[in-house]
PDB file of C-alpha atoms in Angstrom:
ATOM      1  CA  UNK A 434      22.532  96.080  78.868  1.00 55.00           C
ATOM      2  CA  UNK A 435      20.654  93.374  80.677  1.00 52.00           C
ATOM      3  CA  UNK A 436      22.784  90.543  81.291  1.00 55.00           C
ATOM      4  CA  UNK A 437      21.760  89.869  84.792  1.00 51.00           C
ATOM      5  CA  UNK A 438      25.073  89.616  86.056  1.00 53.00           C
ATOM      6  CA  UNK A 439      25.857  93.439  85.513  1.00 54.00           C
ATOM      7  CA  UNK A 440      22.604  95.172  85.721  1.00 55.00           C
ATOM      8  CA  UNK A 441      19.690  92.891  86.719  1.00 56.00           C
ATOM      9  CA  UNK A 442      16.813  94.108  87.728  1.00 60.00           C
ATOM     10  CA  UNK A 443      16.108  93.911  91.174  1.00 60.00           C
ATOM     11  CA  UNK A 444      19.469  93.078  92.488  1.00 64.00           C
ATOM     12  CA  UNK A 445      22.168  94.428  93.993  1.00 74.00           C
ATOM     13  CA  UNK A 446      25.415  94.968  92.787  1.00 70.00           C
ATOM     14  CA  UNK A 447      29.058  96.114  93.774  1.00 77.00           C
ATOM     15  CA  UNK A 448      31.865  97.374  91.301  1.00 85.00           C
ATOM     16  CA  UNK A 449      35.518  98.177  92.717  1.00 84.00           C
ATOM     17  CA  UNK A 450      37.082 100.990  91.077  1.00 84.00           C
ATOM     18  CA  UNK A 451      40.627 101.788  90.487  1.00 87.00           C
ATOM     19  CA  UNK A 452      41.902 105.269  88.869  1.00 84.00           C
ATOM     20  CA  UNK A 453      45.131 104.665  86.589  1.00 87.00           C
ATOM     21  CA  UNK A 454      44.872 108.598  84.907  1.00 74.00           C
ATOM     22  CA  UNK A 455      42.136 110.723  83.510  1.00 64.00           C
ATOM     23  CA  UNK A 456      40.629 111.446  79.859  1.00 60.00           C
ATOM     24  CA  UNK A 457      41.463 115.220  80.951  1.00 62.00           C
ATOM     25  CA  UNK A 458      45.453 114.747  80.673  1.00 61.00           C
ATOM     26  CA  UNK A 459      46.423 111.408  82.417  1.00 66.00           C
ATOM     27  CA  UNK A 460      45.424 108.961  78.621  1.00 78.00           C
ATOM     28  CA  UNK A 461      47.857 105.414  77.981  1.00 88.00           C
ATOM     29  CA  UNK A 462      51.679 106.150  77.033  1.00 93.00           C
ATOM     30  CA  UNK A 463      54.237 103.667  75.692  1.00 95.00           C
ATOM     31  CA  UNK A 464      56.471 102.625  77.794  1.00 96.00           C
ATOM     32  CA  UNK A 465      59.712 101.625  76.504  1.00 97.00           C
ATOM     33  CA  UNK A 466      61.854 100.700  79.630  1.00 97.00           C
ATOM     34  CA  UNK A 467      62.004  97.120  79.128  1.00 97.00           C
ATOM     35  CA  UNK A 468      62.444  94.853  76.226  1.00 98.00           C
ATOM     36  CA  UNK A 469      58.891  94.538  75.399  1.00 98.00           C
ATOM     37  CA  UNK A 470      57.507  97.587  74.489  1.00 98.00           C
ATOM     38  CA  UNK A 471      54.189  98.295  76.716  1.00 97.00           C
ATOM     39  CA  UNK A 472      51.540 100.539  76.484  1.00 96.00           C
ATOM     40  CA  UNK A 473      50.794 101.983  80.552  1.00 96.00           C
ATOM     41  CA  UNK A 474      47.879 104.213  82.436  1.00 95.00           C
ATOM     42  CA  UNK A 475      49.584 105.055  85.868  1.00 95.00           C
ATOM     43  CA  UNK A 476      48.336 106.769  88.660  1.00 94.00           C
ATOM     44  CA  UNK A 477      51.833 106.780  90.860  1.00 94.00           C
ATOM     45  CA  UNK A 478      50.585 108.588  93.670  1.00 94.00           C
ATOM     46  CA  UNK A 479      48.228 106.069  94.634  1.00 95.00           C
ATOM     47  CA  UNK A 480      50.338 102.853  93.492  1.00 96.00           C
ATOM     48  CA  UNK A 481      48.696 101.645  90.547  1.00 96.00           C
ATOM     49  CA  UNK A 482      48.919 100.839  86.728  1.00 96.00           C
ATOM     50  CA  UNK A 483      47.569  99.429  83.882  1.00 96.00           C
ATOM     51  CA  UNK A 484      49.732  97.358  81.293  1.00 97.00           C
ATOM     52  CA  UNK A 485      48.714  95.634  78.357  1.00 98.00           C
ATOM     53  CA  UNK A 486      52.251  94.088  76.455  1.00 98.00           C
ATOM     54  CA  UNK A 487      52.564  91.589  73.357  1.00 98.00           C
ATOM     55  CA  UNK A 488      54.460  88.595  74.527  1.00 98.00           C
ATOM     56  CA  UNK A 489      57.566  87.127  73.472  1.00 98.00           C
ATOM     57  CA  UNK A 490      57.698  83.677  74.615  1.00 97.00           C
ATOM     58  CA  UNK A 491      61.213  84.569  75.564  1.00 96.00           C
ATOM     59  CA  UNK A 492      61.971  83.999  79.072  1.00 95.00           C
ATOM     60  CA  UNK A 493      63.912  86.949  80.483  1.00 95.00           C
ATOM     61  CA  UNK A 494      61.435  89.944  78.499  1.00 97.00           C
ATOM     62  CA  UNK A 495      60.941  92.581  80.484  1.00 98.00           C
ATOM     63  CA  UNK A 496      57.937  95.257  80.665  1.00 98.00           C
ATOM     64  CA  UNK A 497      57.740  98.577  81.867  1.00 98.00           C
ATOM     65  CA  UNK A 498      55.525  99.163  84.469  1.00 97.00           C
ATOM     66  CA  UNK A 499      54.899 102.877  84.925  1.00 96.00           C
ATOM     67  CA  UNK A 500      55.219 103.327  88.510  1.00 96.00           C
ATOM     68  CA  UNK A 501      58.629 105.011  90.414  1.00 96.00           C
ATOM     69  CA  UNK A 502      59.261 101.792  92.521  1.00 97.00           C
ATOM     70  CA  UNK A 503      58.446  97.691  91.816  1.00 96.00           C
ATOM     71  CA  UNK A 504      54.490  97.168  92.042  1.00 97.00           C
ATOM     72  CA  UNK A 505      54.074  94.714  95.759  1.00 97.00           C
ATOM     73  CA  UNK A 506      50.928  92.179  94.166  1.00 97.00           C
ATOM     74  CA  UNK A 507      50.529  92.063  90.290  1.00 98.00           C
ATOM     75  CA  UNK A 508      47.781  89.687  88.719  1.00 98.00           C
ATOM     76  CA  UNK A 509      48.947  89.283  84.930  1.00 97.00           C
ATOM     77  CA  UNK A 510      46.336  87.938  81.923  1.00 98.00           C
ATOM     78  CA  UNK A 511      46.301  86.967  78.913  1.00 98.00           C
ATOM     79  CA  UNK A 512      44.136  87.857  77.600  1.00 98.00           C
ATOM     80  CA  UNK A 513      43.696  86.143  73.897  1.00 98.00           C
ATOM     81  CA  UNK A 514      43.903  82.565  75.099  1.00 97.00           C
ATOM     82  CA  UNK A 515      42.078  80.928  77.518  1.00 96.00           C
ATOM     83  CA  UNK A 516      44.497  80.870  80.867  1.00 95.00           C
ATOM     84  CA  UNK A 517      44.154  80.875  84.686  1.00 95.00           C
ATOM     85  CA  UNK A 518      44.986  84.613  85.932  1.00 96.00           C
ATOM     86  CA  UNK A 519      48.105  85.101  87.843  1.00 95.00           C
ATOM     87  CA  UNK A 520      48.821  86.165  90.692  1.00 97.00           C
ATOM     88  CA  UNK A 521      52.382  87.025  91.958  1.00 96.00           C
ATOM     89  CA  UNK A 522      53.501  88.833  95.173  1.00 95.00           C
ATOM     90  CA  UNK A 523      57.067  89.762  95.797  1.00 92.00           C
ATOM     91  CA  UNK A 524      57.267  89.202  99.790  1.00 86.00           C
ATOM     92  CA  UNK A 525      56.855  85.378 100.015  1.00 86.00           C
ATOM     93  CA  UNK A 526      56.538  84.422  96.763  1.00 91.00           C
ATOM     94  CA  UNK A 527      60.178  84.160  95.821  1.00 90.00           C
ATOM     95  CA  UNK A 528      60.608  81.557  93.317  1.00 89.00           C
ATOM     96  CA  UNK A 529      60.047  82.708  89.570  1.00 89.00           C
ATOM     97  CA  UNK A 530      58.005  80.136  89.452  1.00 89.00           C
ATOM     98  CA  UNK A 531      56.194  80.785  92.216  1.00 92.00           C
ATOM     99  CA  UNK A 532      52.340  81.796  91.749  1.00 93.00           C
ATOM    100  CA  UNK A 533      48.602  81.800  92.864  1.00 96.00           C
ATOM    101  CA  UNK A 534      45.469  81.960  90.366  1.00 96.00           C
ATOM    102  CA  UNK A 535      43.125  84.445  91.152  1.00 96.00           C
ATOM    103  CA  UNK A 536      40.539  82.450  89.298  1.00 96.00           C
ATOM    104  CA  UNK A 537      40.649  79.118  91.820  1.00 96.00           C
ATOM    105  CA  UNK A 538      42.088  78.689  95.692  1.00 96.00           C
ATOM    106  CA  UNK A 539      45.317  76.450  95.680  1.00 95.00           C
ATOM    107  CA  UNK A 540      47.978  77.431  97.586  1.00 96.00           C
ATOM    108  CA  UNK A 541      51.602  79.149  96.391  1.00 94.00           C
ATOM    109  CA  UNK A 542      52.213  76.557  93.162  1.00 87.00           C
ATOM    110  CA  UNK A 543      55.750  76.204  92.011  1.00 86.00           C
ATOM    111  CA  UNK A 544      56.041  75.089  88.643  1.00 79.00           C
ATOM    112  CA  UNK A 545      58.316  72.152  87.841  1.00 75.00           C
ATOM    113  CA  UNK A 546      59.657  74.320  84.585  1.00 77.00           C
ATOM    114  CA  UNK A 547      58.359  77.182  82.664  1.00 83.00           C
ATOM    115  CA  UNK A 548      58.833  80.271  84.392  1.00 90.00           C
ATOM    116  CA  UNK A 549      56.720  82.898  85.314  1.00 94.00           C
ATOM    117  CA  UNK A 550      56.993  86.074  87.016  1.00 95.00           C
ATOM    118  CA  UNK A 551      60.445  87.085  88.593  1.00 94.00           C
ATOM    119  CA  UNK A 552      62.072  88.101  91.780  1.00 91.00           C
ATOM    120  CA  UNK A 553      63.880  90.090  89.890  1.00 91.00           C
ATOM    121  CA  UNK A 554      61.379  92.671  88.701  1.00 93.00           C
ATOM    122  CA  UNK A 555      62.707  95.760  89.575  1.00 95.00           C
ATOM    123  CA  UNK A 556      61.271 100.051  89.802  1.00 96.00           C
ATOM    124  CA  UNK A 557      61.151 100.133  85.988  1.00 97.00           C
ATOM    125  CA  UNK A 558      60.442  96.572  84.615  1.00 98.00           C
ATOM    126  CA  UNK A 559      58.493  94.000  85.460  1.00 98.00           C
ATOM    127  CA  UNK A 560      60.695  90.515  84.316  1.00 97.00           C
ATOM    128  CA  UNK A 561      58.802  87.618  82.856  1.00 96.00           C
ATOM    129  CA  UNK A 562      59.311  83.993  82.438  1.00 95.00           C
ATOM    130  CA  UNK A 563      58.349  82.211  79.132  1.00 95.00           C
ATOM    131  CA  UNK A 564      54.690  80.646  80.548  1.00 94.00           C
ATOM    132  CA  UNK A 565      52.281  81.519  78.130  1.00 95.00           C
ATOM    133  CA  UNK A 566      49.890  82.839  81.218  1.00 95.00           C
ATOM    134  CA  UNK A 567      51.965  86.029  81.156  1.00 97.00           C
ATOM    135  CA  UNK A 568      54.298  85.754  77.516  1.00 97.00           C
ATOM    136  CA  UNK A 569      52.853  83.706  75.577  1.00 97.00           C
ATOM    137  CA  UNK A 570      53.717  84.694  71.897  1.00 98.00           C
ATOM    138  CA  UNK A 571      52.227  87.277  69.561  1.00 98.00           C
ATOM    139  CA  UNK A 572      49.558  86.979  72.141  1.00 98.00           C
ATOM    140  CA  UNK A 573      47.817  90.327  74.185  1.00 98.00           C
ATOM    141  CA  UNK A 574      48.694  90.027  78.325  1.00 98.00           C
ATOM    142  CA  UNK A 575      47.715  92.725  80.357  1.00 98.00           C
ATOM    143  CA  UNK A 576      48.795  93.476  84.223  1.00 98.00           C
ATOM    144  CA  UNK A 577      47.559  95.197  87.075  1.00 98.00           C
ATOM    145  CA  UNK A 578      50.274  96.308  89.825  1.00 98.00           C
ATOM    146  CA  UNK A 579      49.480  97.293  93.027  1.00 98.00           C
ATOM    147  CA  UNK A 580      51.862  98.393  95.847  1.00 97.00           C
ATOM    148  CA  UNK A 581      51.874  99.889  99.066  1.00 98.00           C
ATOM    149  CA  UNK A 582      50.833 103.511 100.142  1.00 98.00           C
ATOM    150  CA  UNK A 583      51.834 105.221 103.281  1.00 98.00           C
ATOM    151  CA  UNK A 584      48.223 105.750 104.955  1.00 98.00           C
ATOM    152  CA  UNK A 585      46.403 104.701 102.148  1.00 97.00           C
ATOM    153  CA  UNK A 586      46.696 101.047 100.877  1.00 98.00           C
ATOM    154  CA  UNK A 587      48.603  98.229 102.401  1.00 98.00           C
ATOM    155  CA  UNK A 588      50.339  94.791 101.226  1.00 98.00           C
ATOM    156  CA  UNK A 589      51.642  91.692 102.878  1.00 97.00           C
ATOM    157  CA  UNK A 590      50.872  88.711 105.326  1.00 97.00           C
ATOM    158  CA  UNK A 591      50.176  87.711 108.291  1.00 97.00           C
ATOM    159  CA  UNK A 592      50.153  83.941 109.971  1.00 96.00           C
ATOM    160  CA  UNK A 593      46.761  82.845 111.892  1.00 96.00           C
ATOM    161  CA  UNK A 594      46.193  81.949 114.847  1.00 95.00           C
ATOM    162  CA  UNK A 595      42.628  80.109 114.594  1.00 93.00           C
ATOM    163  CA  UNK A 596      41.517  82.827 117.533  1.00 89.00           C
ATOM    164  CA  UNK A 597      40.987  87.476 117.031  1.00 90.00           C
ATOM    165  CA  UNK A 598      44.375  88.428 114.420  1.00 95.00           C
ATOM    166  CA  UNK A 599      44.864  91.893 114.293  1.00 96.00           C
ATOM    167  CA  UNK A 600      46.814  93.449 111.059  1.00 97.00           C
ATOM    168  CA  UNK A 601      47.971  96.375 111.059  1.00 98.00           C
ATOM    169  CA  UNK A 602      48.039  99.060 107.913  1.00 98.00           C
ATOM    170  CA  UNK A 603      50.689 101.477 109.746  1.00 98.00           C
ATOM    171  CA  UNK A 604      53.745 101.783 107.203  1.00 96.00           C
ATOM    172  CA  UNK A 605      55.908  98.970 110.199  1.00 95.00           C
ATOM    173  CA  UNK A 606      52.781  96.633 110.158  1.00 95.00           C
ATOM    174  CA  UNK A 607      52.997  97.376 114.491  1.00 96.00           C
ATOM    175  CA  UNK A 608      50.528  98.676 116.402  1.00 95.00           C
ATOM    176  CA  UNK A 609      52.936 101.402 117.353  1.00 93.00           C
ATOM    177  CA  UNK A 610      53.836 102.484 114.237  1.00 96.00           C
ATOM    178  CA  UNK A 611      52.494 105.346 112.010  1.00 97.00           C
ATOM    179  CA  UNK A 612      50.270 106.145 109.140  1.00 98.00           C
ATOM    180  CA  UNK A 613      47.653 103.612 110.053  1.00 97.00           C
ATOM    181  CA  UNK A 614      44.559 103.719 108.679  1.00 97.00           C
ATOM    182  CA  UNK A 615      41.414 102.389 108.640  1.00 95.00           C
ATOM    183  CA  UNK A 616      40.276 100.587 105.683  1.00 95.00           C
ATOM    184  CA  UNK A 617      36.867 100.149 103.436  1.00 93.00           C
ATOM    185  CA  UNK A 618      37.739  96.956 100.995  1.00 95.00           C
ATOM    186  CA  UNK A 619      40.101  94.082 102.079  1.00 96.00           C
ATOM    187  CA  UNK A 620      40.890  91.421 100.257  1.00 96.00           C
ATOM    188  CA  UNK A 621      42.720  87.715 101.145  1.00 96.00           C
ATOM    189  CA  UNK A 622      43.951  84.861 100.007  1.00 97.00           C
ATOM    190  CA  UNK A 623      45.188  81.993 102.132  1.00 97.00           C
ATOM    191  CA  UNK A 624      49.077  81.483 100.201  1.00 97.00           C
ATOM    192  CA  UNK A 625      50.213  78.083 102.270  1.00 96.00           C
ATOM    193  CA  UNK A 626      47.117  75.646 101.683  1.00 97.00           C
ATOM    194  CA  UNK A 627      44.215  75.846  99.555  1.00 97.00           C
ATOM    195  CA  UNK A 628      41.511  78.790 100.087  1.00 95.00           C
ATOM    196  CA  UNK A 629      38.943  81.169  99.148  1.00 95.00           C
ATOM    197  CA  UNK A 630      39.889  84.743  97.824  1.00 96.00           C
ATOM    198  CA  UNK A 631      37.926  86.510 100.178  1.00 94.00           C
ATOM    199  CA  UNK A 632      36.576  89.859  99.652  1.00 93.00           C
ATOM    200  CA  UNK A 633      35.290  92.351 102.359  1.00 91.00           C
ATOM    201  CA  UNK A 634      34.172  96.242 102.271  1.00 90.00           C
ATOM    202  CA  UNK A 635      32.427  98.420 104.329  1.00 86.00           C
ATOM    203  CA  UNK A 636      29.531  98.987 101.890  1.00 79.00           C
ATOM    204  CA  UNK A 637      28.125  95.260 102.992  1.00 69.00           C
ATOM    205  CA  UNK A 638      26.384  95.709 105.735  1.00 62.00           C
ATOM    206  CA  UNK A 639      26.850  98.682 106.988  1.00 61.00           C
ATOM    207  CA  UNK A 640      23.891  98.370 109.722  1.00 53.00           C
ATOM    208  CA  UNK A 641      26.809  96.333 111.841  1.00 51.00           C
ATOM    209  CA  UNK A 642      29.172  99.480 112.688  1.00 48.00           C
ATOM    210  CA  UNK A 643      32.455  98.241 111.852  1.00 52.00           C
ATOM    211  CA  UNK A 644      31.740  95.107 111.799  1.00 59.00           C
ATOM    212  CA  UNK A 645      30.963  92.718 109.111  1.00 66.00           C
ATOM    213  CA  UNK A 646      31.061  88.777 107.456  1.00 72.00           C
ATOM    214  CA  UNK A 647      28.772  89.688 104.359  1.00 80.00           C
ATOM    215  CA  UNK A 648      31.505  88.493 101.765  1.00 86.00           C
ATOM    216  CA  UNK A 649      32.426  87.898  97.928  1.00 89.00           C
ATOM    217  CA  UNK A 650      34.766  85.744  96.849  1.00 92.00           C
ATOM    218  CA  UNK A 651      36.734  86.752  93.940  1.00 93.00           C
ATOM    219  CA  UNK A 652      37.061  83.048  92.620  1.00 94.00           C
ATOM    220  CA  UNK A 653      33.030  82.380  92.280  1.00 90.00           C
ATOM    221  CA  UNK A 654      30.929  83.104  90.594  1.00 88.00           C
ATOM    222  CA  UNK A 655      28.525  83.607  93.569  1.00 82.00           C
ATOM    223  CA  UNK A 656      27.130  86.140  95.107  1.00 78.00           C
ATOM    224  CA  UNK A 657      27.180  88.061  98.379  1.00 77.00           C
ATOM    225  CA  UNK A 658      26.678  85.618 101.221  1.00 71.00           C
ATOM    226  CA  UNK A 659      26.864  85.939 105.135  1.00 66.00           C
ATOM    227  CA  UNK A 660      29.828  84.037 105.644  1.00 62.00           C
ATOM    228  CA  UNK A 661      29.492  83.560 109.383  1.00 61.00           C
ATOM    229  CA  UNK A 662      31.772  84.232 112.322  1.00 58.00           C
ATOM    230  CA  UNK A 663      34.331  81.989 110.946  1.00 63.00           C
ATOM    231  CA  UNK A 664      35.122  84.668 108.762  1.00 70.00           C
ATOM    232  CA  UNK A 665      33.959  87.730 110.589  1.00 83.00           C
ATOM    233  CA  UNK A 666      35.682  91.408 109.801  1.00 88.00           C
ATOM    234  CA  UNK A 667      35.885  93.912 111.810  1.00 89.00           C
ATOM    235  CA  UNK A 668      37.817  96.989 110.549  1.00 92.00           C
ATOM    236  CA  UNK A 669      39.488  99.413 112.736  1.00 93.00           C
ATOM    237  CA  UNK A 670      41.355 102.646 113.309  1.00 95.00           C
ATOM    238  CA  UNK A 671      45.071 101.417 112.288  1.00 96.00           C
ATOM    239  CA  UNK A 672      44.140  97.503 110.367  1.00 97.00           C
ATOM    240  CA  UNK A 673      41.398  95.383 110.840  1.00 95.00           C
ATOM    241  CA  UNK A 674      40.586  92.043 112.733  1.00 94.00           C
ATOM    242  CA  UNK A 675      39.713  88.614 111.774  1.00 92.00           C
ATOM    243  CA  UNK A 676      37.808  86.243 114.437  1.00 86.00           C
ATOM    244  CA  UNK A 677      37.513  83.087 114.420  1.00 82.00           C
ATOM    245  CA  UNK A 678      39.448  80.088 112.741  1.00 85.00           C
ATOM    246  CA  UNK A 679      38.020  79.932 109.242  1.00 88.00           C
ATOM    247  CA  UNK A 680      41.157  77.616 106.964  1.00 92.00           C
ATOM    248  CA  UNK A 681      39.963  80.890 104.780  1.00 92.00           C
ATOM    249  CA  UNK A 682      40.950  83.352 107.177  1.00 93.00           C
ATOM    250  CA  UNK A 683      42.772  82.716 110.406  1.00 94.00           C
ATOM    251  CA  UNK A 684      44.039  78.647 111.058  1.00 95.00           C
ATOM    252  CA  UNK A 685      46.800  78.481 112.590  1.00 96.00           C
ATOM    253  CA  UNK A 686      50.174  77.909 111.077  1.00 96.00           C
ATOM    254  CA  UNK A 687      48.951  78.769 107.894  1.00 97.00           C
ATOM    255  CA  UNK A 688      49.997  82.415 106.088  1.00 97.00           C
ATOM    256  CA  UNK A 689      48.005  84.837 104.243  1.00 97.00           C
ATOM    257  CA  UNK A 690      48.158  87.489 101.770  1.00 98.00           C
ATOM    258  CA  UNK A 691      46.407  90.672 101.932  1.00 98.00           C
ATOM    259  CA  UNK A 692      45.229  94.118 100.664  1.00 98.00           C
ATOM    260  CA  UNK A 693      43.778  96.787 102.404  1.00 98.00           C
ATOM    261  CA  UNK A 694      42.680 100.204 101.417  1.00 97.00           C
ATOM    262  CA  UNK A 695      41.068 102.474 102.752  1.00 95.00           C
TER     263      UNK A 695
END
């Protein structure tokens, strides 16, 4: 096609792809683990599944996610309505009404009445509230589920320090931990205040030899840009280091959600 957002003449494009099965055998299947049947494509070894379901508007409804353990991070979208993306990360977002929005910049929002994805979600199912973002009656919803896989991916949080912050991708998140890896892709979001969803990848500035301040913001339509030293990242053998004191990535007293992939 000729859509400039996907195939503009002379423009550089980037695509981030997750495999959740293959056409050679791992086709989508019906999952009946929850009170709502779902259609799932699963790559359990990579900690990723795609889940499609029709909402029933019932607080406490459950949907099977297809993985062997509960996901750590979930993106959900009502695909029949104009609704914000709903994001749930289970380490810090422990209230049933907590959410982030992938298409916007607010901190963790705690809704006053309608509930979203609940902390009672488990190794088989995701528990839904009655928000129209995640469980509108009769409407189709899509859910992208991720969990940390030792030596391959890491989902977690860190506290900013206004200087140089190293985050370790080891199993226990410590410098001496096991199975650390050098990321090729990192996304993060400040959860305690307004902040962009920042994405760095190893292809954006390969000539910089393990240093990268070229960023893409998932919540905007902007082009890849040089974010300056305030949003500088280095990919290390066992994690990554954020330099500078940008509020988006390393402000003292603030918490950040991150997702790193080898």
